[in-house]
Structures are given as structure tokens and as C-alpha cells.
Amino acid sequence: MKRRKFLQNSAMASLPLFLQGLPVFAGRGLSNPLLDNLAKTTNSCNKILVVVQLNGGNDGLNMVINLDRYTELTNARPNILIPSANVLSLNGSTTTGLHPSMAGIQNLYNNGKIKIVQGVSYPNPNYSHFHAQDIWYTASNPAVDTGWLGRELDVTFPGYPAGYPNPTDQDPPAIQIGGSLPLSLQGASINMGYNVQNPAALLNVVNSTSAPAPVSDYGTELTFLRLMKDQSNAYTARITTAYNAQNTQSTQYAASGNSLSDQLKIVARLIGGGLTTPVYIVNHSDSFDTHVGQVSSTSTTTGSHADSLAKFSVAVAAFHHDLTLMNKSSNVCGMTFSEFGRRVKSNTSTGTDHGTAAPVIFFGDGVDPGILGTSPVLPAVATASTQVPTQFDFRELYASVMQQWLCLSPTASNAVLGGTFATQPIFTSTPLSLSSIDLSGAIEYNEAKLHFVVNDNQRYDKFIVQYSFDATDYTDCGTIRQLNEQVTAGYDYLDQRRNAHEVYYRILGITKQNAPKFSNTIRLVSGGKAQKLRVYPNPVKNYTLNIEFFQPVHASVQIIIYGSLGEKLYYNQLNPNGGKIITFKTSDMFESQHPYLLKIMYGHDEVTEKILFE
């Protein structure tokens, strides 16, 4: 076999590396002239997508419970239905609740971090696990040979793997933990993912261990391939460095028996450690193919499905809590994936059979919280073939993710999906401020000095200042009434320093329609300096900015300026070489007295400032 042909036919990036016993895949790849010339924005978008696979076909009707269809559900599935008294309530909704094992997801929903999309499927659905997964992976029915995420990453990393990693793109385009590399990450010429099968397996990245190659021509080429991987794949060093740079912050992860929790713990450490990989895929180790024994014989609130949902809920809640403690939650969004739902009518084995539509859950600071769609319309008497009606094509969700979160243009998104699909309001409308309320603060003397800017001030009636000692349970500490619809300078609030080493603050905005909207969360620590740096002058004069650090900086500093719609307008990378001041000049494209967001990233620190130009 020719070495070139061997390399072309082998997914080099799919050789598993290991961290904490879990498989990790990383990579990307395609050389397509059309896609190469489309928007190449995901990699510089500073947004991260985490896909949580619920393999086997999740029963959405018992996960997201439609209380306004409870009579129909009682008629259709009396042997598995959750008693209404046990359904977890959701703030602002009298029609929808959650399975009682999902307290963590309930808490996230009630804190504005969850979007539930009802009735997601596609025309002419397939009920085979493998074919249905391929359809979801590839965003095509019938399935094609490349996956939607692989094609999306092809747009961002043209020509991969040739020329990667490089000084600009040092990190893998995608990482999967658990299972084998999915078709969703397959590009036209190579798989774009980096995979390990379990968390412990990723630790082998550090040790550079691998199984011996067979003694044959194939083994010779395999040895060469591994050598290339070890020598040229700086991803190994980058992944290792990121993982070791960030300790787990949250104590909410499951202690044992929850592989999804273990996987998301690793993802959080990689993100917190500074890895810029835009796509992660994790796998729930339980099967959601609940034909038999979906519930226990003693209670419909317990059983295999309840156990699986509990693991999912605990893992996601701990993951978001971890990212919040790391000050990384604003840039990370997750979504669930299952190849199909289940039938409306349960079977005689206290289970459910393959169906069509089911809910998809999005989670993170950047979601537009609430429920998209309505409770599915169900017949009074369901038959064995009755299906949950489709409200949204899953490719609409993909289009929304790419355009609203991963910064692809509509043209690039359409090219990836092979057609035009409507976007849905899954994320907040203003990428610059994911929640439309930007909060900053510092400890000064015996007070926490808070300042927040509201981008769409006219929508709000009042703002409630909340604090927490664990970034989970919040207490109100003050209320500010909306002062003036034209306020642009923002609002200030002073809070007496709490008797704790660290305190978390957020702003709860109440709109004039009585809808809750949350700001970002900030963490203030007692002692030390109130700020890590200062930016001056502000307003900026002659397009020249100074950044003064309070401690010498030896790492390179990334400087990004965003417009009011989240568009990236300026990028620079400088190295203070142990100094404390950076001075640089931007272009003259910035408008006078127009607000912009300046983001400064160095080491494991990230600071954002609102700036104006004179």
C-alpha cells in the first residue's frame, strides 16, 4: 500500500487518545473550494458547542411532561406515566413540567439557562437506530457521507489537516469523549474529531502510550502514522496543558457511576484551561432504547429511564456550575441529541417503541430561556402507531446553532445543510451580551461595587441584584427601578461586603411583560486587587488604547473588539514579554460615542470592558 494512499484512507485524527479512562477524538478536514471561500468565522467566534448524545431514542413524553395533555397521556400510557403530583414545575409554565429525577435541569430552567424545543424530527422519519443516527449526523435524508458538524468545521478550518495545527489554530476543531468518532464530525476527506473512549484514556495523551502495531506492511505504515500523530499533533500537548491548568471547581458532579458526569468534568477542565476547540461531543453511557422495563414495577417515577435522566440532569447541572465558577459559562452552550423519540402509546412490557418527534434541550447562559413550540396535540385514544407530531425540523435547530451561536453566515449555513432552513429563537438576540444585561464589578474597601449596562433598557421595569456563595442558590439584596428608557451609561449598585471569601453576583431583569432575564454571573473575591488590569483612555482618543496589567504578563495577549451585534471587528495578539503595559492603535472604522465590547484574553484570564471612541 502506498503511504499516501494509506494516509488518505485512514482517519488519522480518529486514533484514540485517553484522559481519565475516556476516549478523546480531535480533528477536522476537507478541501472544498466552495466551502473554503465561505464564512470562516467559527474558530474566531469564541463560542463553544457541547453536544450530549442520548443514544437509543429518548422518550420525550416522559422527560418533558405536557400537563395540558395529561388526560390523553393517561389514556395512552397509564403503565408508565409520571403522576402529576410528582412532575417538577417550571417557572412561568402551567402546561409543562419535567420528570421528577431532573431536579438539576429544573433548577437551570428556573434560573433562565434552559431552552426546551418541542416536537423535533424531520419528514419521512426512519425508525432504524443506525439510519436515524446517520440522518441526524449528516443533516440529510437519505444520509450522505459527511456530517453537518464536519462540514461546518470544514468552513472554519479549510484544507485540514494540511497546515494544522499552526500559530493561529493551535487547538483541535472538535473533541469527542466516549464511543467512536460519529459521522456528524466526518468531513469530505477526513474525520474532524479527536476522540478517546473514556476519561482515563485521555490521560494517555500525557504519557504518549499506544498499543503495539502488528508486524506487517500495514503495521509499518501504522507505526509511521502514529509517529506523525505524536510528532505533528501538537494537540496532544495543548490538550494536556489545558487539562492540567484547570482544576475542577464544582462539587456537584456524581461521585461514581455516571460516565456522562465524568466526561463533562473533563470538558469543563479543557475549556477552563484555555482550549479554544469550538465543538465537543459527549456520550451518555446508558441506552435510551426503552422497549422493556422503562419504569420499575413499584413506581413509574423510578426505573431505567428515571436513572438515565437523573444522570443526565446531575451531569449537566454540575457542568454548568463548574463553568460558572471558572467564569467560562457565557461562551458555552449545550444541546441534546437522540436519533428519535418514542411512540405515544406504551407497550405491554412497561416500555415504549421507536417513534418520531421528541424535545431537544439547549442549556447555557446564551440560550433564550423558555419553551419553543407547544405541547404536542395528542388524540383522545392513541393506537400503537400514534406518533408525536413534528413541530420543528432538526435542521432548523442546526441552522440556528450555526448562525446564532457559531457565527456562520446564512450563506455558509445553507451550504453546510444543503438547503435553506428557517432559524428559530433559541439564543438571545444580541450575541454581544448574551442576556442583554452586562454586569461587571470589583471589591473596593468594604463594598462590592457593581455596574451593569442594559442594551435594550426600554424593555425592563426593574432590576433585582442577587448574590450567592456557591453560584447556585441566589438571594435578593436590592432592587433598582428602571430609571430612564434612554439610559446608556448603565446602573451602579453598592453591596456591603459579605462574610465570605468569594461572592457571586448577577442581575435579574424583570421586563414590562413580567418576564425574567438574567445577566452574566461575576465572581468577586475578598482580598487582593479589585481588578486585574485597566484600559485607558476610555473614551478612546485617536484610536489608541493602553492596557495596564497589575502583574507582569509573560503570556501572549489576545485583543478582540466586538460590535453591538456581536460581530468581530478587530483582532490583535501581542506579548508584553513580562511587562505590564500594552499600547496599540486600532483602525479608524469605529464610530464616535458608539458602544463596543473589548475582550482581553491572556493565560487563563479573560476580561471584558465596554469602550467608546471619541
XYZ file of C-alpha atoms in Angstrom:
614
model
C 0.000 0.000 0.000
C 1.330 3.429 -0.912
C 1.958 5.589 2.120
C -0.005 8.499 0.628
C -2.980 6.220 -0.069
C -2.708 4.755 3.423
C -2.854 8.198 4.966
C -5.720 9.293 2.759
C -7.774 6.250 3.677
C -7.125 6.416 7.400
C -8.756 8.910 9.726
C -5.521 9.976 11.345
C -7.277 12.104 13.907
C -9.508 9.212 14.936
C -6.751 7.245 16.649
C -7.933 7.312 20.241
C -6.131 9.200 22.955
C -7.115 8.823 26.582
C -7.842 11.014 29.588
C -9.194 9.666 32.854
C -10.182 6.429 31.142
C -12.407 8.064 28.498
C -11.780 8.133 24.697
C -10.974 11.523 23.148
C -11.090 12.226 19.389
C -9.941 15.524 17.893
C -9.580 16.839 14.364
C -11.464 18.109 11.256
C -10.999 18.094 7.494
C -11.993 18.953 3.908
C -10.654 20.789 0.914
C -13.721 22.097 -0.844
C -13.272 25.303 -2.891
C -16.878 26.389 -2.320
C -16.826 25.949 1.438
C -13.294 27.271 1.740
C -14.471 30.600 0.354
C -17.477 30.862 2.655
C -17.552 32.482 6.081
C -14.649 31.231 8.210
C -15.867 32.582 11.497
C -16.476 29.740 13.927
C -12.881 29.443 15.055
C -12.670 33.147 15.938
C -16.193 33.294 17.301
C -15.141 32.365 20.846
C -18.243 30.216 21.237
C -18.307 26.557 22.218
C -20.975 23.958 21.447
C -21.286 20.787 23.551
C -23.457 18.021 22.064
C -24.825 15.487 24.567
C -25.819 12.233 22.865
C -28.727 10.300 24.399
C -28.342 7.181 22.307
C -31.200 4.802 21.653
C -34.181 7.107 21.163
C -35.245 9.053 24.254
C -38.882 9.035 25.418
C -39.525 12.763 25.307
C -43.097 12.475 26.607
C -41.826 11.158 29.940
C -38.906 13.593 30.082
C -40.789 16.804 29.258
C -44.289 16.181 30.571
C -47.151 18.088 28.988
C -49.625 18.728 31.799
C -52.207 20.226 29.451
C -52.280 16.867 27.622
C -52.375 14.796 30.782
C -55.751 13.213 30.075
C -54.582 11.976 26.673
C -51.295 10.767 28.186
C -53.186 8.901 30.903
C -55.258 7.119 28.274
C -52.223 6.283 26.140
C -49.615 5.226 28.689
C -51.135 4.512 32.100
C -48.500 1.908 32.993
C -45.525 4.295 32.653
C -46.920 7.828 33.130
C -45.465 10.007 35.889
C -48.140 11.039 38.448
C -48.938 14.710 38.015
C -48.133 15.379 41.674
C -44.548 14.239 41.065
C -43.926 16.342 37.958
C -41.329 19.067 38.557
C -42.776 22.513 37.904
C -41.159 25.117 35.670
C -41.294 28.839 36.401
C -43.755 30.645 34.182
C -45.349 27.487 32.754
C -48.563 25.777 33.809
C -48.568 23.433 30.827
C -45.132 21.818 31.020
C -43.022 20.097 33.674
C -40.092 17.719 33.984
C -39.530 14.147 35.094
C -39.023 14.085 38.899
C -35.432 12.829 38.516
C -34.393 16.046 36.715
C -34.069 18.483 39.615
C -30.797 19.849 38.252
C -32.351 20.705 34.884
C -35.364 22.191 36.694
C -33.049 24.494 38.649
C -31.260 25.564 35.474
C -34.588 26.226 33.739
C -35.884 28.290 36.641
C -32.652 30.304 36.535
C -33.027 31.096 32.839
C -30.423 28.646 31.489
C -32.618 26.157 29.575
C -34.462 26.230 26.256
C -36.815 23.322 25.520
C -37.746 22.829 21.871
C -40.854 20.674 21.437
C -41.584 18.168 18.679
C -38.250 17.929 16.829
C -37.984 15.448 13.931
C -37.990 15.519 10.097
C -40.199 14.410 7.179
C -40.400 10.684 6.405
C -38.587 9.580 9.565
C -36.576 6.384 9.777
C -37.049 4.060 12.767
C -33.728 2.223 12.466
C -31.230 3.340 15.102
C -28.325 3.340 12.665
C -30.108 5.001 9.759
C -31.802 7.557 12.004
C -28.479 8.450 13.635
C -26.887 8.859 10.214
C -29.696 11.209 9.179
C -29.229 13.363 12.292
C -25.435 13.159 11.951
C -25.414 14.234 8.319
C -28.441 16.587 8.318
C -29.676 14.769 5.226
C -32.404 12.234 4.454
C -31.258 9.942 2.989
C -27.941 10.207 4.806
C -24.810 11.282 2.952
C -21.148 10.527 3.621
C -20.297 13.698 5.551
C -21.677 15.085 8.799
C -23.132 18.507 9.424
C -20.564 19.399 12.104
C -17.763 18.097 9.905
C -18.946 20.291 7.036
C -19.368 23.240 9.395
C -15.827 22.788 10.685
C -14.596 22.460 7.100
C -15.745 26.032 6.576
C -13.730 27.195 9.561
C -10.609 25.074 9.067
C -10.123 24.951 5.288
C -7.734 22.335 3.981
C -7.404 20.436 7.263
C -5.306 18.514 8.223
C -2.661 20.141 5.984
C -1.189 23.109 7.820
C -2.744 22.294 11.193
C -2.026 22.980 13.956
C -0.498 26.398 13.293
C 0.127 29.547 15.347
C -3.433 30.742 14.725
C -5.237 27.381 15.029
C -3.389 25.547 17.790
C -6.279 23.523 19.169
C -8.332 20.661 17.682
C -11.519 21.711 15.866
C -13.612 19.102 17.673
C -13.237 16.712 20.589
C -15.382 13.704 21.372
C -15.236 11.800 24.633
C -16.833 8.364 24.631
C -17.708 5.999 21.786
C -16.253 6.073 18.295
C -15.977 9.094 16.060
C -19.504 9.961 14.885
C -20.500 10.568 11.313
C -21.528 14.072 12.368
C -17.816 15.024 12.505
C -16.926 13.430 9.167
C -15.566 15.876 6.609
C -15.219 15.251 2.912
C -11.704 13.853 3.190
C -11.024 13.167 6.870
C -12.807 12.986 10.208
C -12.640 16.288 12.042
C -12.828 14.878 15.545
C -10.345 13.904 18.229
C -11.626 11.023 20.345
C -10.955 8.974 23.418
C -13.295 6.252 24.655
C -13.340 7.183 28.340
C -11.938 9.908 30.642
C -8.982 7.838 31.882
C -7.975 7.179 28.288
C -7.335 10.866 27.702
C -4.601 10.757 30.336
C -2.612 8.571 27.966
C -2.160 11.711 25.895
C 0.259 12.827 28.572
C 2.086 9.501 28.624
C 2.018 9.065 24.806
C 1.164 5.368 25.130
C -0.401 3.202 22.428
C -0.856 -0.465 21.581
C 1.926 -2.158 19.567
C 1.492 -2.225 15.801
C 1.270 -5.597 14.031
C 4.395 -6.935 12.321
C 3.375 -6.416 8.695
C 3.377 -3.840 5.924
C 0.235 -2.448 7.480
C 1.978 -2.318 10.858
C 4.893 -0.415 9.349
C 2.562 2.177 7.927
C 0.586 2.285 11.176
C 3.798 2.937 13.085
C 4.610 5.753 10.664
C 1.111 7.138 11.110
C 1.446 7.087 14.878
C 4.817 8.770 14.622
C 3.254 11.526 12.531
C 0.480 11.827 15.056
C 2.872 12.056 18.002
C 5.278 14.446 16.290
C 2.962 16.719 14.362
C -0.153 16.593 16.516
C 0.573 19.425 18.920
C -2.978 18.841 20.039
C -1.564 16.307 22.491
C 0.455 18.963 24.265
C -2.326 21.519 24.037
C -4.939 19.155 25.471
C -2.599 18.068 28.243
C -1.646 21.628 29.134
C -5.266 22.787 29.218
C -6.390 19.821 31.294
C -3.630 20.286 33.861
C -4.101 24.064 34.005
C -7.623 23.956 35.406
C -8.841 22.039 38.423
C -12.481 21.039 38.780
C -14.345 23.723 40.724
C -17.809 22.258 41.236
C -18.595 19.619 43.850
C -21.897 18.749 42.192
C -20.582 16.059 39.829
C -21.636 12.495 40.580
C -19.123 10.721 42.817
C -19.288 7.482 40.796
C -21.397 5.538 38.343
C -22.070 8.438 35.980
C -19.875 8.383 32.884
C -21.564 11.471 31.433
C -20.640 13.390 34.562
C -17.026 12.214 34.201
C -16.958 13.276 30.554
C -18.386 16.737 31.149
C -15.985 17.250 34.034
C -13.130 16.770 31.559
C -14.727 19.099 29.010
C -15.058 21.785 31.680
C -11.380 21.421 32.600
C -10.312 21.698 28.956
C -12.444 24.809 28.451
C -11.356 26.309 31.749
C -7.744 25.528 30.899
C -7.953 27.689 27.789
C -8.557 25.212 24.960
C -10.343 27.034 22.112
C -11.875 23.929 20.490
C -15.368 25.033 19.315
C -17.166 21.657 19.339
C -17.313 18.892 21.950
C -19.379 15.703 21.818
C -20.059 13.580 24.892
C -21.994 10.335 25.173
C -24.455 9.181 27.815
C -23.371 5.609 28.509
C -26.927 4.368 29.229
C -29.241 3.182 26.474
C -32.467 5.117 25.991
C -33.918 2.271 23.898
C -36.597 1.514 26.486
C -38.739 -1.216 24.896
C -38.954 -3.154 28.170
C -38.940 -2.065 31.803
C -38.763 1.666 31.230
C -40.219 2.080 34.725
C -39.961 -0.119 37.792
C -42.736 -2.451 38.889
C -43.320 -0.483 42.083
C -43.369 3.135 40.834
C -43.420 4.871 37.471
C -41.116 7.549 38.925
C -38.255 5.048 39.170
C -36.650 2.600 36.769
C -34.114 2.631 33.951
C -35.401 5.787 32.261
C -35.514 7.669 35.557
C -31.950 6.588 36.331
C -30.704 7.721 32.906
C -32.461 11.088 33.147
C -31.083 11.598 36.652
C -27.527 11.025 35.415
C -28.114 13.472 32.569
C -29.565 16.098 34.903
C -26.814 15.821 37.510
C -24.068 15.914 34.886
C -25.384 18.955 33.003
C -26.152 20.920 36.172
C -22.669 20.225 37.581
C -21.054 21.102 34.243
C -22.785 24.475 34.073
C -21.978 25.135 37.727
C -18.319 24.270 37.072
C -18.124 26.623 34.090
C -19.772 29.375 36.115
C -17.173 29.013 38.863
C -14.469 29.180 36.166
C -16.051 32.310 34.634
C -16.444 30.446 31.329
C -20.192 29.803 31.209
C -21.089 32.736 28.950
C -19.291 31.206 25.957
C -20.595 27.631 26.239
C -23.904 26.195 25.070
C -25.019 22.568 25.076
C -27.714 20.658 23.220
C -29.115 17.147 23.467
C -29.191 14.669 20.599
C -31.201 11.464 20.259
C -31.910 9.747 16.966
C -35.677 9.688 17.504
C -38.392 9.746 20.159
C -40.859 7.059 21.251
C -44.476 6.241 20.393
C -47.303 7.967 22.228
C -48.825 4.686 23.395
C -46.800 2.499 25.753
C -46.499 -1.234 25.208
C -47.448 -4.105 27.488
C -43.858 -4.532 28.678
C -43.932 -1.194 30.545
C -41.884 0.312 27.766
C -42.162 2.344 24.593
C -41.311 1.630 20.973
C -39.463 3.639 18.324
C -41.197 6.881 17.418
C -40.621 10.216 15.714
C -40.571 13.642 17.341
C -39.158 14.454 20.769
C -37.937 17.520 22.669
C -34.406 18.866 22.338
C -32.905 20.653 25.325
C -30.438 23.531 24.975
C -28.560 24.727 28.059
C -26.233 27.607 28.881
C -26.056 31.302 29.632
C -26.620 32.167 25.980
C -29.994 30.498 25.448
C -33.209 32.464 25.203
C -34.877 30.651 28.113
C -38.293 29.052 27.979
C -40.197 26.640 25.764
C -40.274 26.811 21.982
C -43.359 25.201 20.490
C -46.486 23.909 22.151
C -47.462 20.719 23.901
C -47.946 18.102 21.167
C -51.530 17.575 20.050
C -52.488 14.011 21.009
C -55.624 12.014 20.210
C -58.048 11.070 22.969
C -57.442 7.423 22.133
C -53.980 6.603 20.808
C -53.180 3.496 18.806
C -49.941 1.529 18.688
C -48.835 3.579 15.673
C -49.703 7.051 17.014
C -46.719 9.388 16.784
C -45.779 12.659 18.426
C -46.377 15.323 15.733
C -43.384 17.208 14.364
C -43.222 20.947 15.019
C -39.618 21.690 14.063
C -37.235 20.110 11.573
C -33.971 19.287 13.353
C -32.088 21.092 10.580
C -33.766 24.314 11.714
C -32.001 23.797 15.038
C -28.707 23.150 13.258
C -29.155 26.335 11.223
C -29.919 28.258 14.408
C -26.824 26.865 16.138
C -24.568 27.757 13.231
C -25.957 31.231 12.599
C -26.894 32.373 16.099
C -24.153 30.694 18.120
C -21.215 29.591 15.943
C -21.217 32.798 13.876
C -21.673 31.296 10.409
C -23.374 33.445 7.819
C -26.728 32.287 6.382
C -24.940 31.542 3.109
C -22.389 29.295 4.810
C -25.060 27.639 6.928
C -27.192 26.880 3.880
C -24.167 25.409 2.112
C -23.436 23.143 5.080
C -27.052 21.933 5.255
C -27.510 21.692 1.503
C -30.602 23.878 1.596
C -32.321 26.776 3.315
C -33.843 26.162 6.731
C -35.513 28.714 8.966
C -33.763 29.660 12.180
C -35.587 29.569 15.496
C -35.211 31.847 18.548
C -33.011 29.504 20.569
C -30.360 32.001 21.618
C -30.606 35.549 22.867
C -30.867 38.029 20.038
C -27.771 40.074 20.919
C -24.571 37.991 20.830
C -22.576 40.865 22.341
C -24.488 40.489 25.591
C -25.854 37.000 25.815
C -28.536 38.043 28.272
C -28.771 41.726 27.191
C -27.586 42.781 30.677
C -23.791 43.121 31.073
C -22.606 43.016 34.678
C -19.144 43.891 35.960
C -17.853 44.610 39.447
C -14.998 44.849 41.892
C -14.342 44.754 45.622
C -13.431 48.202 46.906
C -12.764 48.626 50.636
C -15.792 47.089 52.399
C -18.176 47.120 49.462
C -18.872 45.262 46.264
C -19.140 47.894 43.563
C -21.399 46.606 40.788
C -22.066 48.192 37.412
C -24.348 46.874 34.709
C -25.288 48.079 31.258
C -28.625 47.192 29.653
C -28.571 47.045 25.867
C -32.367 47.150 25.464
C -33.240 49.213 28.502
C -36.737 50.108 27.339
C -37.907 46.509 27.789
C -37.434 46.478 31.565
C -39.479 47.549 34.576
C -36.941 46.813 37.289
C -33.645 45.085 38.078
C -33.033 42.851 41.101
C -29.471 42.421 42.376
C -28.793 38.877 43.600
C -25.833 37.292 45.357
C -24.734 33.717 46.069
C -21.911 31.962 47.876
C -21.962 28.883 45.625
C -23.185 30.209 42.224
C -26.289 28.036 42.618
C -28.615 29.412 45.293
C -29.170 33.174 44.979
C -30.626 35.720 47.404
C -32.062 39.148 46.525
C -30.093 42.029 48.026
C -31.546 45.060 46.272
C -33.890 46.395 43.612
C -33.332 49.153 41.079
C -36.307 50.542 39.204
C -35.825 51.320 35.545
C -34.836 54.967 35.653
C -34.993 56.071 32.071
C -35.600 54.200 28.844
C -32.741 56.142 27.251
C -30.144 55.211 29.891
C -26.879 54.232 28.152
C -24.314 54.751 30.919
C -25.743 51.887 32.942
C -26.620 51.381 36.589
C -24.497 51.234 39.737
C -25.108 49.335 42.966
C -23.060 49.092 46.158
C -23.384 45.999 48.323
C -21.835 45.621 51.761
C -19.050 43.046 51.556
C -20.428 39.642 52.514
C -18.746 37.494 55.125
C -17.279 35.057 52.625
C -14.057 34.637 50.678
C -15.909 34.759 47.364
C -19.349 36.013 46.348
C -21.194 35.620 43.045
C -23.461 38.352 41.722
C -25.991 38.540 38.922
C -28.805 40.851 37.864
C -32.353 39.636 37.379
C -34.139 41.953 34.977
C -37.947 41.944 35.038
C -39.462 43.086 31.761
C -42.618 45.121 31.467
C -44.350 41.873 30.490
C -43.118 40.376 33.804
C -40.639 38.049 32.085
C -37.323 37.289 33.842
C -33.968 37.890 32.113
C -30.615 37.222 33.785
C -27.278 38.944 33.332
C -23.947 37.173 33.256
C -22.620 35.995 36.612
C -19.488 37.551 38.118
C -17.268 36.243 40.917
C -15.732 38.693 43.382
C -13.015 37.513 45.756
C -12.086 39.151 49.063
C -8.525 40.320 49.379
C -6.025 41.034 46.639
C -6.552 43.589 43.936
C -10.001 44.605 42.827
C -9.088 44.383 39.174
C -6.534 42.529 37.037
C -5.995 45.404 34.600
C -7.237 48.771 33.455
C -7.957 50.127 29.982
C -7.325 53.777 29.168
C -8.244 56.224 27.864
C -11.938 55.417 27.699
C -13.386 57.002 25.576
C -10.528 56.102 23.256
C -8.621 59.016 21.713
C -7.010 58.849 18.279
C -7.902 55.133 18.102
C -5.049 54.387 20.545
C -5.590 52.117 23.552
C -3.447 51.246 26.551
C -3.877 48.111 28.654
C -2.126 48.217 32.008
C -1.825 44.930 33.910
C -1.396 44.930 37.665
C 1.024 42.000 37.468
C 3.739 41.265 34.876
C 2.363 39.235 31.955
C 4.532 36.682 30.191
C 1.836 35.052 28.046
C 0.582 36.355 24.727
C -2.460 38.632 24.972
C -5.379 38.318 22.554
C -7.337 41.529 21.966
C -10.757 41.445 20.288
C -13.266 44.251 19.757
C -16.896 43.347 19.019
C -19.682 45.483 17.610
C -23.145 45.810 19.141
C -24.422 42.757 17.251
C -21.544 40.581 18.340
C -19.611 40.943 15.082
C -15.850 40.682 15.414
C -14.368 43.986 14.203
C -10.785 43.929 15.411
C -8.230 41.295 16.449
C -4.662 41.577 17.620
C -2.222 39.395 19.531
C 0.615 40.984 21.463
C 3.152 39.809 24.020
C 4.154 42.106 26.888
C 7.244 39.890 27.473
C 6.962 40.249 31.213
C 5.886 43.865 31.088
C 2.717 45.475 32.402
C 1.580 47.807 29.602
C 0.463 47.199 26.030
C -0.213 50.098 23.664
C -1.790 49.580 20.272
C -3.718 51.508 17.650
C -6.915 50.300 16.017
C -8.260 51.286 12.624
C -10.455 54.357 12.158
C -13.567 52.264 11.428
C -15.034 52.728 14.902
C -17.867 55.225 15.303
C -17.743 58.036 17.817
C -19.712 57.516 21.059
C -20.879 54.103 19.883
C -20.516 51.276 22.475
C -18.150 48.399 21.691
C -17.043 45.394 23.690
C -13.308 44.910 24.254
C -12.254 41.377 25.219
C -8.754 40.716 26.571
C -7.577 37.113 26.976
C -4.240 36.017 28.401
C -3.198 32.865 30.222
C -6.334 31.628 31.951
C -7.775 35.118 32.420
C -10.446 36.803 30.366
C -11.527 40.412 30.918
C -14.212 42.345 29.067
C -14.705 46.092 29.038
C -17.236 48.360 27.384
C -15.410 51.074 25.447
C -16.302 54.185 23.462
C -14.345 56.092 20.828
C -14.162 59.887 20.711
